[in-house]
Short mmCIF file of C-alpha atoms and ligand atoms in Angstrom, two decimals:
data_model
loop_
_atom_site.label_atom_id
_atom_site.label_comp_id
_atom_site.label_asym_id
_atom_site.label_seq_id
_atom_site.Cartn_x
_atom_site.Cartn_y
_atom_site.Cartn_z
CA MET A 1 -13.44 -2.44 13.98
CA ASN A 2 -13.29 -5.02 16.79
CA ASP A 3 -11.56 -7.92 15.05
CA PRO A 4 -8.18 -7.11 13.44
CA ALA A 5 -7.91 -10.59 11.83
CA ALA A 6 -11.31 -10.18 10.15
CA PHE A 7 -10.34 -6.66 9.06
CA VAL A 8 -7.16 -7.99 7.42
CA ARG A 9 -9.07 -10.68 5.51
CA THR A 10 -11.59 -8.15 4.16
CA ALA A 11 -8.86 -5.60 3.36
CA LEU A 12 -6.89 -8.17 1.32
CA ASP A 13 -10.00 -9.11 -0.71
CA ASP A 14 -10.79 -5.45 -1.22
CA LEU A 15 -7.29 -4.61 -2.42
CA ARG A 16 -7.35 -7.50 -4.91
CA ALA A 17 -10.68 -6.23 -6.23
CA LYS A 18 -9.57 -2.59 -6.47
CA VAL A 19 -6.11 -3.17 -7.96
CA PRO A 20 -6.31 -5.16 -11.19
CA GLY A 21 -2.79 -4.24 -12.33
CA ASN A 22 0.23 -2.70 -10.62
CA ALA A 23 0.24 -0.28 -7.71
CA ILE A 24 2.70 1.87 -5.85
CA VAL A 25 2.36 2.51 -2.13
CA ALA A 26 3.10 5.95 -0.68
CA ALA A 27 5.22 4.82 2.26
CA SER A 28 6.48 7.34 4.83
CA GLY A 29 7.75 4.79 7.36
CA GLY A 30 4.93 5.76 9.72
CA ILE A 31 2.64 3.10 11.11
CA ASP A 32 -0.33 3.94 8.85
CA SER A 33 1.48 3.78 5.53
CA THR A 34 3.59 0.79 6.61
CA THR A 35 0.42 -1.10 7.51
CA ALA A 36 -1.05 -0.18 4.11
CA ALA A 37 2.19 -1.32 2.42
CA VAL A 38 2.23 -4.69 4.22
CA LEU A 39 -1.44 -5.27 3.34
CA ALA A 40 -0.65 -4.39 -0.30
CA GLU A 41 2.31 -6.74 -0.36
CA ARG A 42 0.20 -9.58 1.09
CA ALA A 43 -2.67 -8.92 -1.32
CA LEU A 44 -0.72 -8.16 -4.50
CA GLY A 45 2.82 -9.50 -4.05
CA ASP A 46 5.22 -8.06 -6.65
CA ARG A 47 2.45 -6.01 -8.24
CA ALA A 48 2.77 -3.53 -5.33
CA ARG A 49 5.89 -1.45 -4.80
CA ALA A 50 6.48 0.81 -1.79
CA VAL A 51 7.98 4.22 -2.54
CA PHE A 52 9.60 6.23 0.24
CA VAL A 53 10.18 9.89 -0.55
CA ASP A 54 13.13 11.69 0.98
CA THR A 55 11.53 15.14 1.03
CA GLY A 56 14.45 16.81 2.81
CA LEU A 57 11.88 17.47 5.57
CA LEU A 58 12.58 14.28 7.52
CA ARG A 59 13.87 13.81 11.05
CA ALA A 60 17.49 13.01 11.91
CA GLY A 61 18.41 9.46 10.80
CA GLU A 62 14.97 8.87 9.29
CA VAL A 63 16.05 7.43 5.93
CA GLU A 64 18.16 4.77 7.68
CA ARG A 65 15.48 4.10 10.33
CA VAL A 66 12.71 3.69 7.77
CA GLY A 67 14.90 1.44 5.63
CA ALA A 68 15.60 -0.83 8.61
CA PHE A 69 11.91 -0.86 9.46
CA PHE A 70 10.84 -1.86 5.94
CA ARG A 71 13.43 -4.61 5.87
CA ALA A 72 12.12 -5.93 9.24
CA SER A 73 8.62 -5.86 7.71
CA HIS A 74 9.94 -7.75 4.63
CA LEU A 75 8.95 -4.95 2.27
CA ALA A 76 10.68 -4.15 -1.01
CA TYR A 77 10.87 -0.38 -1.49
CA ASP A 78 12.41 2.41 -3.55
CA VAL A 79 13.74 5.67 -2.14
CA ALA A 80 12.97 8.76 -4.22
CA ASP A 81 15.41 11.56 -3.38
CA ALA A 82 13.40 14.73 -3.90
CA SER A 83 14.63 17.25 -1.33
CA ASP A 84 15.64 19.82 -4.00
CA ARG A 85 12.14 19.72 -5.43
CA PHE A 86 10.42 20.15 -2.09
CA PHE A 87 12.63 23.07 -1.06
CA ALA A 88 12.17 24.68 -4.47
CA THR A 89 8.37 24.51 -4.32
CA LEU A 90 8.32 25.82 -0.73
CA ALA A 91 10.71 28.72 -1.37
CA GLY A 92 9.23 32.00 -0.17
CA ILE A 93 5.95 30.42 1.00
CA THR A 94 4.81 31.24 4.53
CA ASP A 95 1.08 30.51 4.42
CA PRO A 96 0.58 27.12 6.13
CA GLU A 97 -2.28 26.03 3.87
CA GLU A 98 -0.32 26.96 0.74
CA LYS A 99 2.64 24.96 2.08
CA ARG A 100 0.38 21.93 2.44
CA ARG A 101 -1.04 22.36 -1.06
CA ARG A 102 2.42 22.60 -2.59
CA ILE A 103 3.72 19.61 -0.66
CA GLY A 104 0.66 17.61 -1.76
CA THR A 105 1.27 18.51 -5.40
CA ALA A 106 4.99 17.68 -5.18
CA PHE A 107 4.13 14.28 -3.70
CA ILE A 108 1.55 13.45 -6.35
CA ARG A 109 3.81 14.46 -9.28
CA LEU A 110 6.58 12.33 -7.85
CA PHE A 111 4.28 9.36 -7.36
CA GLU A 112 3.07 9.74 -10.95
CA GLU A 113 6.67 9.46 -12.14
CA GLU A 114 7.30 6.45 -9.92
CA ALA A 115 4.03 4.85 -11.07
CA ALA A 116 5.05 5.31 -14.71
CA ARG A 117 8.36 3.55 -13.96
CA HIS A 118 6.51 0.60 -12.45
CA GLY A 119 3.65 0.52 -14.96
CA ALA A 120 1.20 1.24 -12.11
CA ASP A 121 -2.15 3.01 -12.28
CA ARG A 122 -3.11 2.76 -8.59
CA LEU A 123 -1.68 4.71 -5.67
CA ILE A 124 -2.19 3.03 -2.29
CA GLN A 125 -2.09 5.40 0.65
CA GLY A 126 -2.40 4.93 4.42
CA THR A 127 -5.05 7.61 4.95
CA ILE A 128 -6.95 7.04 8.21
CA ALA A 129 -10.28 8.46 9.41
CA PRO A 130 -9.04 11.63 11.20
CA ASP A 131 -7.04 12.59 8.09
CA TRP A 132 -10.05 12.91 5.82
CA ILE A 133 -12.48 14.02 8.52
CA GLU A 134 -10.12 16.90 9.33
CA SER A 135 -9.47 17.53 5.63
CA GLY A 136 -13.08 18.56 5.16
CA GLY A 137 -14.60 15.15 4.42
CA ALA A 138 -18.15 14.33 5.47
CA LEU A 139 -19.27 17.91 4.79
CA ARG A 140 -17.25 19.40 7.62
CA ASP A 141 -15.50 22.73 7.34
CA THR A 142 -11.92 22.20 6.33
CA ILE A 143 -9.64 21.90 9.33
CA LYS A 144 -6.68 20.43 7.48
CA THR A 145 -6.11 21.26 3.82
CA HIS A 146 -4.64 17.95 2.88
CA HIS A 147 -3.30 14.77 4.23
CA ASN A 148 0.07 13.90 2.62
CA VAL A 149 -1.16 13.53 -0.94
CA GLY A 150 -3.86 16.16 -0.91
CA GLY A 151 -6.28 14.32 -3.11
CA VAL A 152 -5.37 13.26 -6.61
CA PRO A 153 -5.81 16.10 -9.14
CA LYS A 154 -8.40 15.58 -11.90
CA ASP A 155 -5.75 15.36 -14.61
CA SER A 156 -3.88 12.55 -12.84
CA LYS A 157 -3.75 9.05 -14.29
CA LEU A 158 -3.55 7.58 -10.78
CA THR A 159 -6.52 6.19 -8.87
CA LEU A 160 -6.25 6.40 -5.11
CA VAL A 161 -6.84 3.28 -2.98
CA GLU A 162 -7.10 3.75 0.80
CA PRO A 163 -7.44 0.45 2.71
CA LEU A 164 -7.32 2.06 6.20
CA ARG A 165 -9.75 4.90 5.47
CA ASP A 166 -12.28 3.98 8.14
CA LEU A 167 -9.84 3.22 10.95
CA TYR A 168 -8.62 5.36 13.84
CA LYS A 169 -5.01 5.26 14.98
CA ASP A 170 -5.57 2.81 17.85
CA GLU A 171 -7.30 0.47 15.37
CA VAL A 172 -4.46 0.76 12.85
CA ARG A 173 -2.07 -0.15 15.65
CA ALA A 174 -4.14 -3.26 16.40
CA VAL A 175 -4.01 -4.24 12.69
CA ALA A 176 -0.24 -3.56 12.61
CA ARG A 177 0.18 -5.82 15.64
CA GLN A 178 -1.89 -8.49 13.88
CA LEU A 179 0.40 -8.22 10.83
CA GLY A 180 3.54 -8.52 12.98
CA ILE A 181 4.81 -5.02 12.10
CA PRO A 182 7.48 -3.90 14.61
CA GLU A 183 6.89 -0.99 17.02
CA PRO A 184 3.17 -0.43 16.34
CA ASP A 185 3.01 2.15 19.14
CA ARG A 186 5.71 4.51 17.95
CA GLN A 187 4.73 8.14 17.75
CA PRO A 188 3.10 9.51 14.59
CA PHE A 189 5.11 11.69 12.22
CA PRO A 190 3.16 13.68 9.62
CA GLY A 191 3.70 13.10 5.90
CA PRO A 192 4.53 16.79 5.24
CA GLY A 193 7.33 16.27 7.77
CA LEU A 194 9.21 19.12 9.40
CA ALA A 195 7.50 21.60 7.06
CA VAL A 196 4.54 21.60 9.48
CA ARG A 197 7.03 22.19 12.32
CA VAL A 198 8.73 25.19 10.73
CA ASN A 199 6.56 28.30 10.99
CA GLY A 200 7.30 30.95 8.37
CA PRO A 201 9.77 30.32 5.54
CA VAL A 202 10.90 26.71 5.00
CA THR A 203 14.59 26.88 4.08
CA PRO A 204 17.19 24.09 4.39
CA GLU A 205 18.81 26.10 7.20
CA ARG A 206 15.58 26.47 9.20
CA VAL A 207 14.65 22.82 8.63
CA ARG A 208 18.08 21.86 9.97
CA ARG A 209 17.34 23.84 13.16
CA ALA A 210 13.94 22.19 13.53
CA ARG A 211 15.58 18.79 12.97
CA VAL A 212 18.23 19.35 15.66
CA ALA A 213 15.62 20.64 18.16
CA ASN A 214 13.27 17.78 17.34
CA ASP A 215 16.04 15.24 17.86
CA VAL A 216 16.81 16.72 21.29
CA VAL A 217 13.13 16.54 22.32
CA GLU A 218 12.80 12.95 21.12
CA SER A 219 15.97 11.72 22.81
CA GLU A 220 15.31 13.51 26.13
CA ILE A 221 11.69 12.31 26.26
CA GLU A 222 12.73 8.75 25.43
CA ARG A 223 15.37 8.95 28.16
CA ALA A 224 12.79 10.25 30.66
CA VAL A 225 10.40 7.43 29.69
CA ALA A 226 13.14 4.82 30.11
CA ALA A 227 14.06 6.30 33.51
CA GLY A 228 10.41 6.15 34.65
CA GLU A 229 10.18 9.96 35.00
CA ILE A 230 7.14 10.17 32.69
CA ALA A 231 4.71 7.81 30.94
CA ARG A 232 5.24 7.45 27.18
CA PRO A 233 3.46 10.43 25.54
CA TRP A 234 1.38 10.13 22.36
CA GLN A 235 3.59 12.60 20.52
CA TYR A 236 6.59 14.81 21.35
CA PHE A 237 8.44 17.23 19.12
CA ALA A 238 9.82 20.74 18.60
CA VAL A 239 8.49 23.56 16.44
CA LEU A 240 10.64 26.38 15.05
CA LEU A 241 8.59 29.56 15.49
CA ASP A 242 8.35 32.47 13.12
CA ALA A 243 9.78 34.85 15.70
CA ARG A 244 12.96 36.82 16.18
CA THR A 245 13.91 37.27 19.79
CA VAL A 246 16.83 38.60 21.80
CA GLY A 247 19.35 36.43 23.58
CA VAL A 248 22.80 36.68 25.10
CA LEU A 249 25.91 35.06 23.68
CA GLY A 250 29.06 35.74 25.68
CA ASP A 251 29.09 39.51 26.22
CA ASN A 252 26.79 40.26 23.30
CA ARG A 253 23.07 40.64 22.83
CA ILE A 254 22.07 38.68 19.73
CA HIS A 255 18.89 38.08 17.79
CA GLY A 256 17.92 34.48 17.28
CA GLU A 257 14.98 32.16 16.81
CA ALA A 258 12.55 30.55 19.27
CA VAL A 259 11.49 26.92 19.60
CA SER A 260 8.30 25.57 21.15
CA VAL A 261 8.25 22.09 22.66
CA ARG A 262 5.01 20.09 22.31
CA VAL A 263 4.33 16.92 24.32
CA VAL A 264 0.78 15.55 24.22
CA GLU A 265 -1.25 12.63 25.48
CA SER A 266 -4.02 11.34 23.25
CA VAL A 267 -5.94 8.23 22.21
CA ASP A 268 -6.77 8.96 18.58
CA ALA A 269 -5.35 12.47 17.88
CA MET A 270 -8.85 13.92 17.54
CA THR A 271 -8.39 15.45 21.00
CA ALA A 272 -5.19 15.76 23.02
CA THR A 273 -3.93 17.00 26.37
CA ALA A 274 -0.69 18.90 26.84
CA MET A 275 1.40 16.76 29.18
CA ALA A 276 2.33 18.07 32.64
CA MET A 277 6.09 17.72 32.29
CA PRO A 278 8.62 17.49 35.14
CA ARG A 279 10.59 20.73 35.26
CA ALA A 280 13.91 18.84 35.20
CA VAL A 281 13.13 17.23 31.83
CA LEU A 282 12.09 20.56 30.31
CA THR A 283 15.24 22.22 31.63
CA ARG A 284 17.43 19.54 30.05
CA ILE A 285 15.61 19.99 26.74
CA ALA A 286 15.99 23.79 26.81
CA GLU A 287 19.67 23.60 27.74
CA ARG A 288 20.50 21.12 25.01
CA ILE A 289 18.55 22.92 22.27
CA THR A 290 20.17 26.29 23.02
CA ARG A 291 23.60 24.68 23.31
CA GLN A 292 23.37 22.60 20.12
CA LEU A 293 21.92 25.56 18.24
CA SER A 294 24.05 28.17 19.99
CA GLY A 295 23.65 31.62 18.42
CA GLU A 296 20.71 30.38 16.32
CA VAL A 297 17.98 29.50 18.83
CA VAL A 298 17.95 31.66 21.96
CA ARG A 299 14.60 30.81 23.56
CA VAL A 300 12.64 27.63 24.27
CA LEU A 301 8.94 27.58 25.25
CA TYR A 302 6.62 24.80 26.40
CA ASP A 303 3.15 24.62 24.80
CA ILE A 304 0.44 24.01 27.43
CA THR A 305 -2.52 24.11 24.99
CA ASP A 306 -4.89 21.17 24.70
CA LYS A 307 -6.59 20.09 21.44
CA PRO A 308 -9.08 21.67 21.05
CA PRO A 309 -8.57 24.59 20.88
CA GLY A 310 -5.01 24.04 19.58
CA THR A 311 -4.13 21.33 17.06
CA ILE A 312 -1.26 18.95 17.78
CA GLU A 313 1.01 20.27 15.02
CA TRP A 314 1.59 24.03 14.82
CA GLU A 315 1.77 24.14 10.98
P1 LIG B 1 -3.32 17.91 14.21
O1 LIG B 1 -2.17 18.84 14.09
O2 LIG B 1 -4.32 18.11 13.11
O3 LIG B 1 -2.74 16.45 14.04
O4 LIG B 1 -3.99 17.95 15.57
C1 LIG B 1 -3.40 15.27 14.39
C2 LIG B 1 -2.45 14.11 14.14
O5 LIG B 1 -2.23 13.95 12.74
C3 LIG B 1 -0.86 14.12 12.43
N1 LIG B 1 -0.82 14.85 11.16
C4 LIG B 1 -0.61 14.27 9.97
N2 LIG B 1 -0.29 13.01 9.65
N3 LIG B 1 -0.20 13.66 7.38
C5 LIG B 1 -0.07 12.70 8.35
O6 LIG B 1 0.26 11.57 8.04
C6 LIG B 1 -0.52 14.94 7.63
O7 LIG B 1 -0.64 15.77 6.74
C7 LIG B 1 -0.71 15.26 9.00
N4 LIG B 1 -1.01 16.43 9.63
C8 LIG B 1 -1.06 16.14 10.96
C9 LIG B 1 -0.25 14.87 13.60
O8 LIG B 1 1.15 14.65 13.71
C10 LIG B 1 -1.06 14.33 14.74
O9 LIG B 1 -0.60 13.07 15.19
#
């Protein structure tokens, strides 16, 4: 794609052709799904309705942030509060691929309910090229089991429509800029949310730890960017590891959890480089995480693996 304006014109025609009735848009607040939602609104008006799912796996302040973002983009949306459902379906599951499958199924069942409420038979999703390429499209071996809604099951009444399917992230950002969507360069956040950043069991307690650690990484990196200490990375977050490790609290040895910090530079997420971080920024991150999660997280590591061989998320 070299002309975002031409892409928008074609995408609007395409959406009108593919959506004869009503549609709902799976909207996570990320740049891909927001771009899909704005295109849908322009093409279909009131016939498209954005649905934002509170999975309980979101970052700190995300519901408010996404709401403000949709309002700035002039999008009408519904919030589906489904955290109990997501935690219930993930209870006791440690296999990363099984987690993804279950999250995908929970999403699709929820969207079916929302679609029924709106009399919709189309589900518009912001899938982009790396999502399906890495999900085993184009005859590749499966790298990623699913992208958000892991394919619509055969028994579903919903037909999937994916207006951004052939674009890479930098191209989506150009389209978002063309559409006047705010902050087109903000960092990606995966649809399965903190579940792919909690290794091992996904419990409300462990997600809370991942959320606190993630918030520390985001705020310290943003501070370092604002202070000119580092260039803005592609993505920066924390992962709660499936490890028990020994720490010291006061006069006692305690067992706690470990967090890995991931900061990468990339152009399209197909490859990535672990960022060479100033020691002072990493030290601030480690100090704050272990202080804010005192007695719970006793060790912080920095991931120096590029993609490949590592992926960006740990899963
Ligand atoms: P990986 O971990 O495969 O991630 O190197 C590449 C990029 O994709 C994001 N990601 C996702 N985004 N739904 C999304 O919307 C997903 O299921 C998903 N899995 C990974 C990841 O954050 C990174 O930017």
